[in-house]
Amino acid sequence: MQPGLPALDAFPRKLWSRLGSRLLKSAQAGEMNYPDALGLMSLRKALAGYLLVARGVQCRPEQIIITSGYRACLQLLSYAYLKPLDQVWMENPAYFAARDLMLAQGQEVIGLAVDEQGLQVELGLQLAPKAKMAIVTPSHHSPLGITLSLPRRQQLLQWASAQQSWIVEDDYDGEFHYLTRPLPALKHLDNDQRVFYTGTFSKTLIPSLRLAYMVVPESQLALISGLCKTFDNSTPWLEQALVAQLLSEGHFTRHLKKMRNLYQQRRLWLSAALQAQFGHHASLTVQAGGLHLVLELQQQQDRELALHLNQQGLAVHALSAWATGPILRQGLIMGYTNIRSAAEAQALAQRLYQACEIYLRD
Ligand SMILES: Cc1ncc(COP(=O)(O)O)c(C=O)c1O
């Protein structure tokens, strides 16, 4: 039940090996040399087309840099713009790995609660109006799944423009909305060029690729490109070339369509099984998209509970371990993408309930 993993059984292995062997056979000397530290141009071009159509992000291919993962994007940005003790807004709760990276670099993380409209920008204006950066997940708040409303998007962008602060938009799973067409990315509204848009292939393909991307505002391109070269930001040619072909030949869009249908089904299986099993002992909010569910329990020891469940091989996360400030909610974060049948979902929900039983109050 590891949260955040795509369906590993549905990865297009045959296509991948066919395209891979074609590329290897035809590789020229240039492709065996050091790859461009900013990323392969064919992938950046294909991404520019894809981001415009799928996420409403308009940019030149030259503005896109390829990295070895979301945290590599954050590392570049914090090196470029942050000093120790600088304040950074994050949602509370938020992706623990981003929080830990900021803390490891000495930044002060200002955790801002989310409500049904997403990040409470107002709280940021009260607590740390001069923060240097905001790291946000507007499409689906990670991990609660809320979409940032239009008025909040505008408020956030206005703050960044007025303060000359930066916004990092983490669009980690913007492709996975099941009920309605997703809102375009926050970057779509970024008239003042304060937003660094980031995306990853960890959810749309597989995380072992270690491939992510970032759209850099024109005014910052020289600085960020220079840092990419200094730090040798490059990622392997073969994987980039393969993903570029998936995108440009239409395979990627077809794969996403297939995955959306699959995830909708798998999500239904797990949510129905959890509801049937836990009844009034837990509350399950099924958001419009994403790759995981959050089960909120009537008990206040989610870390202890998660540890206990993980010892039994269930691989869930404690919601409170994702706090970026005071712990506001407790529960279990669990993935459903690798559950292959309704029967498997029921068996998992039953195992989960039995393992939780001693922690549940009536
Ligand atoms: C909120 C969030 N952002 C970004 C990522 C992607 O990280 P990466 O590109 O390093 O795999 C993840 C992966 O789990 C995530 O949960």
mmCIF file with all atom_site columns, N, CA, C and O in Angstrom, residues 294-325:
data_model
loop_
_atom_site.group_PDB
_atom_site.id
_atom_site.type_symbol
_atom_site.label_atom_id
_atom_site.label_alt_id
_atom_site.label_comp_id
_atom_site.label_asym_id
_atom_site.label_entity_id
_atom_site.label_seq_id
_atom_site.pdbx_PDB_ins_code
_atom_site.Cartn_x
_atom_site.Cartn_y
_atom_site.Cartn_z
_atom_site.occupancy
_atom_site.B_iso_or_equiv
_atom_site.pdbx_formal_charge
_atom_site.auth_seq_id
_atom_site.auth_comp_id
_atom_site.auth_asym_id
_atom_site.auth_atom_id
_atom_site.pdbx_PDB_model_num
ATOM 1   N N  . VAL A 1 294 ? -6.452  8.978  2.155  1.00 0.00 ? 294 VAL A N  1
ATOM 2   C CA . VAL A 1 294 ? -6.093  9.268  3.547  1.00 0.00 ? 294 VAL A CA 1
ATOM 3   C C  . VAL A 1 294 ? -7.260  8.813  4.423  1.00 0.00 ? 294 VAL A C  1
ATOM 4   O O  . VAL A 1 294 ? -8.391  9.272  4.270  1.00 0.00 ? 294 VAL A O  1
ATOM 5   N N  . LEU A 1 295 ? -6.947  7.894  5.322  1.00 0.00 ? 295 LEU A N  1
ATOM 6   C CA . LEU A 1 295 ? -7.958  7.355  6.230  1.00 0.00 ? 295 LEU A CA 1
ATOM 7   C C  . LEU A 1 295 ? -7.733  8.017  7.586  1.00 0.00 ? 295 LEU A C  1
ATOM 8   O O  . LEU A 1 295 ? -6.694  7.806  8.219  1.00 0.00 ? 295 LEU A O  1
ATOM 9   N N  . GLU A 1 296 ? -8.690  8.836  8.005  1.00 0.00 ? 296 GLU A N  1
ATOM 10  C CA . GLU A 1 296 ? -8.527  9.531  9.284  1.00 0.00 ? 296 GLU A CA 1
ATOM 11  C C  . GLU A 1 296 ? -9.244  8.736  10.363 1.00 0.00 ? 296 GLU A C  1
ATOM 12  O O  . GLU A 1 296 ? -10.430 8.422  10.231 1.00 0.00 ? 296 GLU A O  1
ATOM 13  N N  . LEU A 1 297 ? -8.495  8.399  11.414 1.00 0.00 ? 297 LEU A N  1
ATOM 14  C CA . LEU A 1 297 ? -9.022  7.520  12.458 1.00 0.00 ? 297 LEU A CA 1
ATOM 15  C C  . LEU A 1 297 ? -9.333  8.317  13.712 1.00 0.00 ? 297 LEU A C  1
ATOM 16  O O  . LEU A 1 297 ? -8.767  9.381  13.935 1.00 0.00 ? 297 LEU A O  1
ATOM 17  N N  . GLN A 1 298 ? -10.193 7.723  14.543 1.00 0.00 ? 298 GLN A N  1
ATOM 18  C CA . GLN A 1 298 ? -10.520 8.417  15.797 1.00 0.00 ? 298 GLN A CA 1
ATOM 19  C C  . GLN A 1 298 ? -9.490  8.055  16.863 1.00 0.00 ? 298 GLN A C  1
ATOM 20  O O  . GLN A 1 298 ? -9.821  7.556  17.915 1.00 0.00 ? 298 GLN A O  1
ATOM 21  N N  . GLN A 1 299 ? -8.268  8.204  16.595 1.00 0.00 ? 299 GLN A N  1
ATOM 22  C CA . GLN A 1 299 ? -7.250  7.972  17.620 1.00 0.00 ? 299 GLN A CA 1
ATOM 23  C C  . GLN A 1 299 ? -6.068  8.892  17.310 1.00 0.00 ? 299 GLN A C  1
ATOM 24  O O  . GLN A 1 299 ? -5.941  9.409  16.222 1.00 0.00 ? 299 GLN A O  1
ATOM 25  N N  . GLN A 1 300 ? -5.246  9.100  18.310 1.00 0.00 ? 300 GLN A N  1
ATOM 26  C CA . GLN A 1 300 ? -4.234  10.133 18.203 1.00 0.00 ? 300 GLN A CA 1
ATOM 27  C C  . GLN A 1 300 ? -2.812  9.578  18.204 1.00 0.00 ? 300 GLN A C  1
ATOM 28  O O  . GLN A 1 300 ? -1.894  10.222 18.669 1.00 0.00 ? 300 GLN A O  1
ATOM 29  N N  . GLN A 1 301 ? -2.628  8.386  17.708 1.00 0.00 ? 301 GLN A N  1
ATOM 30  C CA . GLN A 1 301 ? -1.281  7.797  17.718 1.00 0.00 ? 301 GLN A CA 1
ATOM 31  C C  . GLN A 1 301 ? -0.956  7.245  16.340 1.00 0.00 ? 301 GLN A C  1
ATOM 32  O O  . GLN A 1 301 ? -0.611  6.081  16.199 1.00 0.00 ? 301 GLN A O  1
ATOM 33  N N  . ASP A 1 302 ? -1.082  8.073  15.318 1.00 0.00 ? 302 ASP A N  1
ATOM 34  C CA . ASP A 1 302 ? -0.950  7.507  13.977 1.00 0.00 ? 302 ASP A CA 1
ATOM 35  C C  . ASP A 1 302 ? 0.459   6.995  13.668 1.00 0.00 ? 302 ASP A C  1
ATOM 36  O O  . ASP A 1 302 ? 0.630   6.048  12.926 1.00 0.00 ? 302 ASP A O  1
ATOM 37  N N  . ARG A 1 303 ? 1.480   7.597  14.290 1.00 0.00 ? 303 ARG A N  1
ATOM 38  C CA . ARG A 1 303 ? 2.846   7.120  14.017 1.00 0.00 ? 303 ARG A CA 1
ATOM 39  C C  . ARG A 1 303 ? 3.058   5.726  14.583 1.00 0.00 ? 303 ARG A C  1
ATOM 40  O O  . ARG A 1 303 ? 3.637   4.855  13.941 1.00 0.00 ? 303 ARG A O  1
ATOM 41  N N  . GLU A 1 304 ? 2.573   5.541  15.804 1.00 0.00 ? 304 GLU A N  1
ATOM 42  C CA . GLU A 1 304 ? 2.704   4.232  16.446 1.00 0.00 ? 304 GLU A CA 1
ATOM 43  C C  . GLU A 1 304 ? 1.925   3.180  15.630 1.00 0.00 ? 304 GLU A C  1
ATOM 44  O O  . GLU A 1 304 ? 2.406   2.084  15.374 1.00 0.00 ? 304 GLU A O  1
ATOM 45  N N  . LEU A 1 305 ? 0.748   3.601  15.202 1.00 0.00 ? 305 LEU A N  1
ATOM 46  C CA . LEU A 1 305 ? -0.095  2.713  14.422 1.00 0.00 ? 305 LEU A CA 1
ATOM 47  C C  . LEU A 1 305 ? 0.567   2.357  13.081 1.00 0.00 ? 305 LEU A C  1
ATOM 48  O O  . LEU A 1 305 ? 0.606   1.194  12.672 1.00 0.00 ? 305 LEU A O  1
ATOM 49  N N  . ALA A 1 306 ? 1.128   3.374  12.403 1.00 0.00 ? 306 ALA A N  1
ATOM 50  C CA . ALA A 1 306 ? 1.776   3.124  11.107 1.00 0.00 ? 306 ALA A CA 1
ATOM 51  C C  . ALA A 1 306 ? 2.963   2.181  11.285 1.00 0.00 ? 306 ALA A C  1
ATOM 52  O O  . ALA A 1 306 ? 3.169   1.267  10.469 1.00 0.00 ? 306 ALA A O  1
ATOM 53  N N  . LEU A 1 307 ? 3.705   2.378  12.352 1.00 0.00 ? 307 LEU A N  1
ATOM 54  C CA . LEU A 1 307 ? 4.850   1.502  12.626 1.00 0.00 ? 307 LEU A CA 1
ATOM 55  C C  . LEU A 1 307 ? 4.373   0.058  12.786 1.00 0.00 ? 307 LEU A C  1
ATOM 56  O O  . LEU A 1 307 ? 4.927   -0.876 12.191 1.00 0.00 ? 307 LEU A O  1
ATOM 57  N N  . HIS A 1 308 ? 3.324   -0.092 13.556 1.00 0.00 ? 308 HIS A N  1
ATOM 58  C CA . HIS A 1 308 ? 2.743   -1.408 13.802 1.00 0.00 ? 308 HIS A CA 1
ATOM 59  C C  . HIS A 1 308 ? 2.272   -2.044 12.478 1.00 0.00 ? 308 HIS A C  1
ATOM 60  O O  . HIS A 1 308 ? 2.539   -3.215 12.201 1.00 0.00 ? 308 HIS A O  1
ATOM 61  N N  . LEU A 1 309 ? 1.614   -1.258 11.638 1.00 0.00 ? 309 LEU A N  1
ATOM 62  C CA . LEU A 1 309 ? 1.114   -1.778 10.360 1.00 0.00 ? 309 LEU A CA 1
ATOM 63  C C  . LEU A 1 309 ? 2.265   -2.122 9.413  1.00 0.00 ? 309 LEU A C  1
ATOM 64  O O  . LEU A 1 309 ? 2.223   -3.126 8.693  1.00 0.00 ? 309 LEU A O  1
ATOM 65  N N  . ASN A 1 310 ? 3.289   -1.283 9.454  1.00 0.00 ? 310 ASN A N  1
ATOM 66  C CA . ASN A 1 310 ? 4.410   -1.504 8.538  1.00 0.00 ? 310 ASN A CA 1
ATOM 67  C C  . ASN A 1 310 ? 5.220   -2.736 8.927  1.00 0.00 ? 310 ASN A C  1
ATOM 68  O O  . ASN A 1 310 ? 5.792   -3.407 8.063  1.00 0.00 ? 310 ASN A O  1
ATOM 69  N N  . GLN A 1 311 ? 5.213   -3.047 10.215 1.00 0.00 ? 311 GLN A N  1
ATOM 70  C CA . GLN A 1 311 ? 5.880   -4.290 10.647 1.00 0.00 ? 311 GLN A CA 1
ATOM 71  C C  . GLN A 1 311 ? 5.157   -5.502 10.059 1.00 0.00 ? 311 GLN A C  1
ATOM 72  O O  . GLN A 1 311 ? 5.708   -6.570 9.946  1.00 0.00 ? 311 GLN A O  1
ATOM 73  N N  . GLN A 1 312 ? 3.911   -5.285 9.679  1.00 0.00 ? 312 GLN A N  1
ATOM 74  C CA . GLN A 1 312 ? 3.142   -6.378 9.060  1.00 0.00 ? 312 GLN A CA 1
ATOM 75  C C  . GLN A 1 312 ? 3.099   -6.236 7.537  1.00 0.00 ? 312 GLN A C  1
ATOM 76  O O  . GLN A 1 312 ? 2.235   -6.795 6.874  1.00 0.00 ? 312 GLN A O  1
ATOM 77  N N  . GLY A 1 313 ? 3.983   -5.431 7.014  1.00 0.00 ? 313 GLY A N  1
ATOM 78  C CA . GLY A 1 313 ? 4.157   -5.349 5.557  1.00 0.00 ? 313 GLY A CA 1
ATOM 79  C C  . GLY A 1 313 ? 3.136   -4.501 4.823  1.00 0.00 ? 313 GLY A C  1
ATOM 80  O O  . GLY A 1 313 ? 2.977   -4.633 3.614  1.00 0.00 ? 313 GLY A O  1
ATOM 81  N N  . LEU A 1 314 ? 2.441   -3.581 5.517  1.00 0.00 ? 314 LEU A N  1
ATOM 82  C CA . LEU A 1 314 ? 1.389   -2.820 4.827  1.00 0.00 ? 314 LEU A CA 1
ATOM 83  C C  . LEU A 1 314 ? 1.880   -1.514 4.188  1.00 0.00 ? 314 LEU A C  1
ATOM 84  O O  . LEU A 1 314 ? 1.198   -0.921 3.354  1.00 0.00 ? 314 LEU A O  1
ATOM 85  N N  . ALA A 1 315 ? 3.042   -1.013 4.571  1.00 0.00 ? 315 ALA A N  1
ATOM 86  C CA . ALA A 1 315 ? 3.686   0.152  3.927  1.00 0.00 ? 315 ALA A CA 1
ATOM 87  C C  . ALA A 1 315 ? 2.788   1.388  3.847  1.00 0.00 ? 315 ALA A C  1
ATOM 88  O O  . ALA A 1 315 ? 2.608   1.969  2.769  1.00 0.00 ? 315 ALA A O  1
ATOM 89  N N  . VAL A 1 316 ? 2.211   1.788  4.982  1.00 0.00 ? 316 VAL A N  1
ATOM 90  C CA . VAL A 1 316 ? 1.415   3.023  5.004  1.00 0.00 ? 316 VAL A CA 1
ATOM 91  C C  . VAL A 1 316 ? 2.257   4.146  5.644  1.00 0.00 ? 316 VAL A C  1
ATOM 92  O O  . VAL A 1 316 ? 3.284   3.864  6.236  1.00 0.00 ? 316 VAL A O  1
ATOM 93  N N  . HIS A 1 317 ? 1.798   5.383  5.499  1.00 0.00 ? 317 HIS A N  1
ATOM 94  C CA . HIS A 1 317 ? 2.484   6.508  6.152  1.00 0.00 ? 317 HIS A CA 1
ATOM 95  C C  . HIS A 1 317 ? 1.564   7.121  7.199  1.00 0.00 ? 317 HIS A C  1
ATOM 96  O O  . HIS A 1 317 ? 0.344   7.201  6.986  1.00 0.00 ? 317 HIS A O  1
ATOM 97  N N  . ALA A 1 318 ? 2.145   7.620  8.278  1.00 0.00 ? 318 ALA A N  1
ATOM 98  C CA . ALA A 1 318 ? 1.365   8.361  9.278  1.00 0.00 ? 318 ALA A CA 1
ATOM 99  C C  . ALA A 1 318 ? 1.208   9.791  8.788  1.00 0.00 ? 318 ALA A C  1
ATOM 100 O O  . ALA A 1 318 ? 2.197   10.440 8.431  1.00 0.00 ? 318 ALA A O  1
ATOM 101 N N  . LEU A 1 319 ? -0.020  10.290 8.772  1.00 0.00 ? 319 LEU A N  1
ATOM 102 C CA . LEU A 1 319 ? -0.267  11.664 8.307  1.00 0.00 ? 319 LEU A CA 1
ATOM 103 C C  . LEU A 1 319 ? 0.516   12.674 9.149  1.00 0.00 ? 319 LEU A C  1
ATOM 104 O O  . LEU A 1 319 ? 1.059   13.655 8.635  1.00 0.00 ? 319 LEU A O  1
ATOM 105 N N  . SER A 1 320 ? 0.610   12.441 10.442 1.00 0.00 ? 320 SER A N  1
ATOM 106 C CA . SER A 1 320 ? 1.283   13.423 11.301 1.00 0.00 ? 320 SER A CA 1
ATOM 107 C C  . SER A 1 320 ? 2.778   13.524 10.993 1.00 0.00 ? 320 SER A C  1
ATOM 108 O O  . SER A 1 320 ? 3.408   14.525 11.305 1.00 0.00 ? 320 SER A O  1
ATOM 109 N N  . ALA A 1 321 ? 3.351   12.479 10.363 1.00 0.00 ? 321 ALA A N  1
ATOM 110 C CA . ALA A 1 321 ? 4.775   12.536 10.024 1.00 0.00 ? 321 ALA A CA 1
ATOM 111 C C  . ALA A 1 321 ? 5.014   13.508 8.860  1.00 0.00 ? 321 ALA A C  1
ATOM 112 O O  . ALA A 1 321 ? 6.152   13.811 8.516  1.00 0.00 ? 321 ALA A O  1
ATOM 113 N N  . TRP A 1 322 ? 3.943   13.994 8.239  1.00 0.00 ? 322 TRP A N  1
ATOM 114 C CA . TRP A 1 322 ? 4.055   14.950 7.140  1.00 0.00 ? 322 TRP A CA 1
ATOM 115 C C  . TRP A 1 322 ? 3.793   16.384 7.630  1.00 0.00 ? 322 TRP A C  1
ATOM 116 O O  . TRP A 1 322 ? 3.704   17.317 6.832  1.00 0.00 ? 322 TRP A O  1
ATOM 117 N N  . ALA A 1 323 ? 3.672   16.582 8.946  1.00 0.00 ? 323 ALA A N  1
ATOM 118 C CA . ALA A 1 323 ? 3.380   17.925 9.466  1.00 0.00 ? 323 ALA A CA 1
ATOM 119 C C  . ALA A 1 323 ? 4.561   18.854 9.209  1.00 0.00 ? 323 ALA A C  1
ATOM 120 O O  . ALA A 1 323 ? 5.725   18.447 9.295  1.00 0.00 ? 323 ALA A O  1
ATOM 121 N N  . THR A 1 324 ? 4.263   20.098 8.913  1.00 0.00 ? 324 THR A N  1
ATOM 122 C CA . THR A 1 324 ? 5.330   21.097 8.728  1.00 0.00 ? 324 THR A CA 1
ATOM 123 C C  . THR A 1 324 ? 5.255   22.151 9.823  1.00 0.00 ? 324 THR A C  1
ATOM 124 O O  . THR A 1 324 ? 5.864   23.207 9.726  1.00 0.00 ? 324 THR A O  1
ATOM 125 N N  . GLY A 1 325 ? 4.480   21.861 10.844 1.00 0.00 ? 325 GLY A N  1
ATOM 126 C CA . GLY A 1 325 ? 4.296   22.763 11.989 1.00 0.00 ? 325 GLY A CA 1
ATOM 127 C C  . GLY A 1 325 ? 3.525   21.956 13.001 1.00 0.00 ? 325 GLY A C  1
ATOM 128 O O  . GLY A 1 325 ? 3.746   20.742 13.116 1.00 0.00 ? 325 GLY A O  1
#
